[in-house]
JSON list of C-alpha atoms in Angstrom, two decimals:
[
{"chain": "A", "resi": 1093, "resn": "UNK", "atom": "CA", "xyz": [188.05, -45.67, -54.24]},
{"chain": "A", "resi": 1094, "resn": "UNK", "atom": "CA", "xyz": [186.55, -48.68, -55.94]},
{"chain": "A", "resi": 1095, "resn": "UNK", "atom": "CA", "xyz": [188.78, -51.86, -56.64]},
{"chain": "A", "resi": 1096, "resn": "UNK", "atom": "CA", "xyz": [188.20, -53.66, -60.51]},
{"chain": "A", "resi": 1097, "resn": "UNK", "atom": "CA", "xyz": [187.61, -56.94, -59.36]},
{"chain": "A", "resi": 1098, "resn": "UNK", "atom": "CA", "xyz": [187.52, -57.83, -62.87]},
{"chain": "A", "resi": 1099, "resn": "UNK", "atom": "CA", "xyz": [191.02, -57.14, -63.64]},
{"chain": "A", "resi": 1100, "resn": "UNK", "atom": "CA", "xyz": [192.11, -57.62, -60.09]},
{"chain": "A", "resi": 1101, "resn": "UNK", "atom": "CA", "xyz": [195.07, -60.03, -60.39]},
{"chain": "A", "resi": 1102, "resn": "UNK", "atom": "CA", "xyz": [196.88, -59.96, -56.87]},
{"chain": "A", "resi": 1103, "resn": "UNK", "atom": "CA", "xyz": [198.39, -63.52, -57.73]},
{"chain": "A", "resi": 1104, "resn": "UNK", "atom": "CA", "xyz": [199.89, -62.80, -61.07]},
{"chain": "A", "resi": 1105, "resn": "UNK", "atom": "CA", "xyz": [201.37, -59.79, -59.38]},
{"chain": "A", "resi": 1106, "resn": "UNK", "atom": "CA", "xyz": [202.70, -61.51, -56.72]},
{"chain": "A", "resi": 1107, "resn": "UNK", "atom": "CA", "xyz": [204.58, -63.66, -59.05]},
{"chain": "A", "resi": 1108, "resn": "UNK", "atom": "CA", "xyz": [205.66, -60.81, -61.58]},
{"chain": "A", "resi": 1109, "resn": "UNK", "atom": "CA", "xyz": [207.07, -59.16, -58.26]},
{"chain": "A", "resi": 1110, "resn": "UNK", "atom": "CA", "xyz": [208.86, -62.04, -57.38]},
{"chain": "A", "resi": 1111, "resn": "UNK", "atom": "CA", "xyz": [210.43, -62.92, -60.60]},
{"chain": "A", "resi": 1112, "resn": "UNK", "atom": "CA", "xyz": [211.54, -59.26, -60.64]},
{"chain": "A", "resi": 1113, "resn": "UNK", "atom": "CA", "xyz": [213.31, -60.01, -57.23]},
{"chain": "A", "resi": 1114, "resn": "UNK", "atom": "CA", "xyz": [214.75, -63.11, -58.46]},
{"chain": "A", "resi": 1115, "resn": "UNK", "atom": "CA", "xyz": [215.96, -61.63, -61.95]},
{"chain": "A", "resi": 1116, "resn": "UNK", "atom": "CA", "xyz": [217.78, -58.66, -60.04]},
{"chain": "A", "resi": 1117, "resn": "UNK", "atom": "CA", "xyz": [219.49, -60.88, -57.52]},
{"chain": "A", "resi": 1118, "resn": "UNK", "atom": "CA", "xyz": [220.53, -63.16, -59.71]},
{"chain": "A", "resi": 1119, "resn": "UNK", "atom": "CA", "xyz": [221.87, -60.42, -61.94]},
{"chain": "A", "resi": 1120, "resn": "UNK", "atom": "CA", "xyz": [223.92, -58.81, -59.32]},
{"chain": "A", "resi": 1121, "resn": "UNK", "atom": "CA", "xyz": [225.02, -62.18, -57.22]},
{"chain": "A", "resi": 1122, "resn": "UNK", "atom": "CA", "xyz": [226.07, -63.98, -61.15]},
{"chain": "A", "resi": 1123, "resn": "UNK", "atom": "CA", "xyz": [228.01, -60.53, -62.65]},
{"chain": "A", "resi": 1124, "resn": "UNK", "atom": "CA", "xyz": [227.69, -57.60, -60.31]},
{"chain": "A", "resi": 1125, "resn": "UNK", "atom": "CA", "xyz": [225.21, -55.76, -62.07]},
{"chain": "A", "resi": 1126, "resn": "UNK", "atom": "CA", "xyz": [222.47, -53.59, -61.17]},
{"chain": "A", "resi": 1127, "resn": "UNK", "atom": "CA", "xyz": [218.81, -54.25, -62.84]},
{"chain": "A", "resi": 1128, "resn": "UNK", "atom": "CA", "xyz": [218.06, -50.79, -63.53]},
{"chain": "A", "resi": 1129, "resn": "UNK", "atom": "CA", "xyz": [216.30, -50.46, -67.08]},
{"chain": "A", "resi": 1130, "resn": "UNK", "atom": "CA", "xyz": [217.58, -46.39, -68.05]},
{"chain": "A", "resi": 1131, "resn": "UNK", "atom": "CA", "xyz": [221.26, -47.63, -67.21]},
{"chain": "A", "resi": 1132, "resn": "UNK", "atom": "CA", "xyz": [220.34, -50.68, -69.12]},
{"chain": "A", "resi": 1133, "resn": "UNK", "atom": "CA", "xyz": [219.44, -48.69, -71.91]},
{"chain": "A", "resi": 1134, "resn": "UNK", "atom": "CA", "xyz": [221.49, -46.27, -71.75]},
{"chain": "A", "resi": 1135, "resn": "UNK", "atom": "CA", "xyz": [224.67, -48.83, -72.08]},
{"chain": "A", "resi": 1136, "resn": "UNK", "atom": "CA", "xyz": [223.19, -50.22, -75.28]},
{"chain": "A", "resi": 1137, "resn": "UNK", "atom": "CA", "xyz": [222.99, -46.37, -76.92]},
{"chain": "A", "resi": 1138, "resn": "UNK", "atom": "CA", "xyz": [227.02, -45.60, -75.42]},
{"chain": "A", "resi": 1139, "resn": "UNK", "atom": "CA", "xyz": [227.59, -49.81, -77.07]},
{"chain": "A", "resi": 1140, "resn": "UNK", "atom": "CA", "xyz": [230.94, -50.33, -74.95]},
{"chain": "A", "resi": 1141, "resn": "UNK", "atom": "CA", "xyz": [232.65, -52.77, -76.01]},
{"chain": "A", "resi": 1142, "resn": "UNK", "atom": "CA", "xyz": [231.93, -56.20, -74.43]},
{"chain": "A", "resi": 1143, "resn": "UNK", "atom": "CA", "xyz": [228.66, -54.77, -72.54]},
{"chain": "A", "resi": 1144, "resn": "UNK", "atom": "CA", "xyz": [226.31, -54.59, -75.26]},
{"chain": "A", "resi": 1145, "resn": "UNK", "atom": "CA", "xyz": [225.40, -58.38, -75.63]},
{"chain": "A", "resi": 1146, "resn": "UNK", "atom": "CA", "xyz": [223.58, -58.96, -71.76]},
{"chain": "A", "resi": 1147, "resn": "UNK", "atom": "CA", "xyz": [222.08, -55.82, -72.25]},
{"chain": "A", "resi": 1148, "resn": "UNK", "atom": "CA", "xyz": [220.52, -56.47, -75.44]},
{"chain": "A", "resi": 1149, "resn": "UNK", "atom": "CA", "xyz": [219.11, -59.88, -74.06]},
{"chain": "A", "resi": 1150, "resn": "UNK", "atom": "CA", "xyz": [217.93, -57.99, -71.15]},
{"chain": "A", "resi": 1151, "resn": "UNK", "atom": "CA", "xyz": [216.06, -55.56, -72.83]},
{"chain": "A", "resi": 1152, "resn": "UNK", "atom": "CA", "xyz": [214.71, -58.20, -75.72]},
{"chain": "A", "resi": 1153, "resn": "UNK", "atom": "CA", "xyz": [213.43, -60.33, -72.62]},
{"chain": "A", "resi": 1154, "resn": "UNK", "atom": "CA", "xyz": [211.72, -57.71, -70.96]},
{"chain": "A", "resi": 1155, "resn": "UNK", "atom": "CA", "xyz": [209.79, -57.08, -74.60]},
{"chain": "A", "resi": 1156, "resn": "UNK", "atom": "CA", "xyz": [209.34, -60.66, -75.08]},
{"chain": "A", "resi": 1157, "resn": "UNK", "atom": "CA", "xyz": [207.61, -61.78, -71.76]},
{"chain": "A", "resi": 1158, "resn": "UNK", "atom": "CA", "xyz": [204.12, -60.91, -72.08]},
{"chain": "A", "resi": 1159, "resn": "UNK", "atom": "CA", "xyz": [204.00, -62.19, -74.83]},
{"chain": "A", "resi": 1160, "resn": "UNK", "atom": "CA", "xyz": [205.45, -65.51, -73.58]},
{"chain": "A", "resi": 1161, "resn": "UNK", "atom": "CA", "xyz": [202.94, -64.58, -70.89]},
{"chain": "A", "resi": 1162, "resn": "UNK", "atom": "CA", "xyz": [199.99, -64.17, -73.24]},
{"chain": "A", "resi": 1163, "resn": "UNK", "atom": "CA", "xyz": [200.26, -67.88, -74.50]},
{"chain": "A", "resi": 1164, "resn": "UNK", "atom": "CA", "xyz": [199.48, -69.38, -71.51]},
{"chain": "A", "resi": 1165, "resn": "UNK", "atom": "CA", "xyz": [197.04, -66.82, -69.57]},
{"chain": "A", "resi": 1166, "resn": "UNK", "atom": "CA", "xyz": [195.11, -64.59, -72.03]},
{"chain": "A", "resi": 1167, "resn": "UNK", "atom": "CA", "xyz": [195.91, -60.88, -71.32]},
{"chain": "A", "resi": 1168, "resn": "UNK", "atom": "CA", "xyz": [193.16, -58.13, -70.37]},
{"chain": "A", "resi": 1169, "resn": "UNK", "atom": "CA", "xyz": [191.65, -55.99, -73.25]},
{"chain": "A", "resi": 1170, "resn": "UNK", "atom": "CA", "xyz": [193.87, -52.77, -72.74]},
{"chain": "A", "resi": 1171, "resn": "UNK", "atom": "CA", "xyz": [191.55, -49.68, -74.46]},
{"chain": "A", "resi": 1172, "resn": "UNK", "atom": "CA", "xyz": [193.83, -46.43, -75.60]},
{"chain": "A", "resi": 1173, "resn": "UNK", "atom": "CA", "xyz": [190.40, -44.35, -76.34]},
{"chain": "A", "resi": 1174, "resn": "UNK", "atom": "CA", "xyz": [191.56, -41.36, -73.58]},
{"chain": "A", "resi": 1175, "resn": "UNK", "atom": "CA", "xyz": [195.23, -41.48, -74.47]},
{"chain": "A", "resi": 1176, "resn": "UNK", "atom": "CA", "xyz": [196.56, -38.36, -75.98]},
{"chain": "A", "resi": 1177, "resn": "UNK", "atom": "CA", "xyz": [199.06, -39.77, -78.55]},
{"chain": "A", "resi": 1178, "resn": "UNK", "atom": "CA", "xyz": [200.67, -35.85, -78.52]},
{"chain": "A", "resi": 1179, "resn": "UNK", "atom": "CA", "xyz": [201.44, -35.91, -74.82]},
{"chain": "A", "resi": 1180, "resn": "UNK", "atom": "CA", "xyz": [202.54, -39.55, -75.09]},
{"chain": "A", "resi": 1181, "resn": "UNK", "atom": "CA", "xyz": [206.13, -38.53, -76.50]},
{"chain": "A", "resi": 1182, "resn": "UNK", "atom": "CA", "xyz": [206.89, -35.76, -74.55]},
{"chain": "A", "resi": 1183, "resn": "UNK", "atom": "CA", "xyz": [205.63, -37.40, -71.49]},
{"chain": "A", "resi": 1184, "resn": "UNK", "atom": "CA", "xyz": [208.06, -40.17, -72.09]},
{"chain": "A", "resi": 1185, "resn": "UNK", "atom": "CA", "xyz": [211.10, -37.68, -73.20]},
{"chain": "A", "resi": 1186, "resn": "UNK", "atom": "CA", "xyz": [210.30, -36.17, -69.05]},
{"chain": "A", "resi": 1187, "resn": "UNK", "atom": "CA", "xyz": [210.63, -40.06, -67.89]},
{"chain": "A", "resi": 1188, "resn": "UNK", "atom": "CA", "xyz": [213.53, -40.29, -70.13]},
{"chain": "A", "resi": 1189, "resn": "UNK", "atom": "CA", "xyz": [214.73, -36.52, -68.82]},
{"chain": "A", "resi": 1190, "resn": "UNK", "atom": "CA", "xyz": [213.67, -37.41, -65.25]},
{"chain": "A", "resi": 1191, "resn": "UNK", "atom": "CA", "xyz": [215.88, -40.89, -64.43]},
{"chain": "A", "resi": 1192, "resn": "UNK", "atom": "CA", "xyz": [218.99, -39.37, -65.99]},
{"chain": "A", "resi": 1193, "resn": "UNK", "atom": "CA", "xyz": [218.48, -36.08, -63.61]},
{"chain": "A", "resi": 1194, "resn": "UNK", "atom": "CA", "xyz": [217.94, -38.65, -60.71]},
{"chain": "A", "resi": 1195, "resn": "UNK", "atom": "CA", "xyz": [220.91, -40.78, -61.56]},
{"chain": "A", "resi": 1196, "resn": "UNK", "atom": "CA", "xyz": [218.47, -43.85, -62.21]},
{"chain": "A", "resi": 1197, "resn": "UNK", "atom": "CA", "xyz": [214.72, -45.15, -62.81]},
{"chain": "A", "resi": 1198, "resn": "UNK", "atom": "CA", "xyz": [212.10, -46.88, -60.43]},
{"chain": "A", "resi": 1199, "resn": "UNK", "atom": "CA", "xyz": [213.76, -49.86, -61.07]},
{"chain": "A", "resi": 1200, "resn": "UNK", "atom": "CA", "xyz": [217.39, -49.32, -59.69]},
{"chain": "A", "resi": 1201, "resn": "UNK", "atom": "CA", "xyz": [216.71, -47.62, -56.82]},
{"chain": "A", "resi": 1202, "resn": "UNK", "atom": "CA", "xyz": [213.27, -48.95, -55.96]},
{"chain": "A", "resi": 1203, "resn": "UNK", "atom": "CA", "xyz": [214.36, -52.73, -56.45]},
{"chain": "A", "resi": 1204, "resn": "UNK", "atom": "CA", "xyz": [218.28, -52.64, -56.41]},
{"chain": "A", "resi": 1205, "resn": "UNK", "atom": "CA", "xyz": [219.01, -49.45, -54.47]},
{"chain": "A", "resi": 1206, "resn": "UNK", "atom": "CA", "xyz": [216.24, -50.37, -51.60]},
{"chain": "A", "resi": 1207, "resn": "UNK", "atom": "CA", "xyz": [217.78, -53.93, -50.86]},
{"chain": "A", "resi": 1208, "resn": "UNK", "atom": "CA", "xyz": [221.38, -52.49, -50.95]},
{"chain": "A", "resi": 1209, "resn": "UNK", "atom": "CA", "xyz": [220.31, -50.16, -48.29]},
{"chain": "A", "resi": 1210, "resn": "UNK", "atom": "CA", "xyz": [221.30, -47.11, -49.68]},
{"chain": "A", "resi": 1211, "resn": "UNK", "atom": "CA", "xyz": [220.17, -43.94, -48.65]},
{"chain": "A", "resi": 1212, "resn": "UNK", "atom": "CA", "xyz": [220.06, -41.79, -52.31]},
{"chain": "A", "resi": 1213, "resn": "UNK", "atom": "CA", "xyz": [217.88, -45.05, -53.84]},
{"chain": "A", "resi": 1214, "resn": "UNK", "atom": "CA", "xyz": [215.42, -44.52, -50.33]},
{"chain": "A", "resi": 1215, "resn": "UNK", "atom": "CA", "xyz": [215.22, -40.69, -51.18]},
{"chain": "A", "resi": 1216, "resn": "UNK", "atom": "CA", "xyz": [214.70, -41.21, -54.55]},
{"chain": "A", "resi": 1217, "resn": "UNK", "atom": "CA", "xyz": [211.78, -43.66, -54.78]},
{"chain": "A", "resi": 1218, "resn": "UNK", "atom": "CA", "xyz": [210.05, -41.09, -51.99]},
{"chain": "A", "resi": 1219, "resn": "UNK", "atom": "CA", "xyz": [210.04, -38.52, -54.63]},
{"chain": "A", "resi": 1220, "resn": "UNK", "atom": "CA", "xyz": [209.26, -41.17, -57.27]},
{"chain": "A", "resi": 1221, "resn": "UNK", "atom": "CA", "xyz": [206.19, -41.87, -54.84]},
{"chain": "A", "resi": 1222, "resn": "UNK", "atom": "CA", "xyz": [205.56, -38.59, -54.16]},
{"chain": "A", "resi": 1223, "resn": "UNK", "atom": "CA", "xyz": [205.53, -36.53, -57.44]},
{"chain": "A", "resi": 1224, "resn": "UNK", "atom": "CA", "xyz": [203.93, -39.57, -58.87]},
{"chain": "A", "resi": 1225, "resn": "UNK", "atom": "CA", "xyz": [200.47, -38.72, -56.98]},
{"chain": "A", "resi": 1226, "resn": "UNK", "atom": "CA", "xyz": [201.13, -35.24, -57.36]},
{"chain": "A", "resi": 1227, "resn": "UNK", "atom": "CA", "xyz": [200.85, -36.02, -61.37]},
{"chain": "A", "resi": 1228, "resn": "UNK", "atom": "CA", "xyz": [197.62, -38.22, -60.69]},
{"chain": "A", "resi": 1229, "resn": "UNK", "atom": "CA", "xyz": [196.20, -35.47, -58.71]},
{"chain": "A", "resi": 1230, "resn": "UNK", "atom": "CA", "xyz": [196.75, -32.63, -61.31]},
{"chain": "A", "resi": 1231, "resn": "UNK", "atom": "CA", "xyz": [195.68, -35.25, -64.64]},
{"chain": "A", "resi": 1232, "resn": "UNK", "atom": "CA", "xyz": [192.54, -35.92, -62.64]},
{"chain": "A", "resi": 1233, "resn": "UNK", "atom": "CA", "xyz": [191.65, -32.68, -60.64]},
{"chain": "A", "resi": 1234, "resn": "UNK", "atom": "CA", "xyz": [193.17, -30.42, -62.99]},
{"chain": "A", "resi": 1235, "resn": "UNK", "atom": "CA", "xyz": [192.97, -31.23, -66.55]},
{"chain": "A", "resi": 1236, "resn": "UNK", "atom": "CA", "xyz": [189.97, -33.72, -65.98]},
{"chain": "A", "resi": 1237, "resn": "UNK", "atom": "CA", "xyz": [191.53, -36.75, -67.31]}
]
């Protein structure tokens, strides 16, 4: 394994993953809430009433940042040459498919659930881990991607 010094960027990860911190606590010390994007997401599609508005902002933040970002520290070239455009959509139906089966996304129980101690979040983002390098392993053993 080879690091890409180029694109390296432990400090403006360390930040990202503190902001992250910061933006969950604050939303569940300020209103109770959990930070997790698919039940995010998911309460904009069911719009009840009086929930939408946060959510919305949440969401539009999380699109607007790097490019907030991008103003002030120029963003790696990102090439799509080896991305199958085909697999793209079902591959994010399975992500879609996937957090609903598991009751939540990396985000809720790898952020939230881990810091509220609970024990379904910890077994959770072990399979998240887990199956994750079982799909690197197949993509690049496998189908030679």
């Amino acid at each position: 394994m080879t690091i890409d010094w180029i694109n390296f960027t432990p400090w403006q990860s360390l930040a990202g993953g503190l902001l992250i911190g910061i933006a969950a606590s604050l939303l569940i010390l300020a209103d109770g809430r959990i930070a997790g994007i698919s039940g995010i997401i998911a309460g904009i599609l069911r719009a009840e009433k009086g929930e939408t508005w946060w959510r919305v902002a949440f969401v539009a933040g999380l699109a607007v940042s790097p490019w907030l970002y991008s103003l002030f520290i120029p963003l790696p070239e990102f090439h799509f040459d080896s991305v199958s455009w085909a697999l793209l959509g079902p591959a994010g139906l399975l992500v879609g498919f996937g957090s609903r089966l598991g009751s939540g996304c990396t985000s809720g129980h790898g952020v939230c659930g881990l810091s509220r101690l609970s024990k379904r979040s910890l077994v959770a983002t072990i399979l998240f881990i887990v199956f994750g390098a079982i799909t690197v392993w197949i993509v690049r053993h496998c189908l030679g991607v």
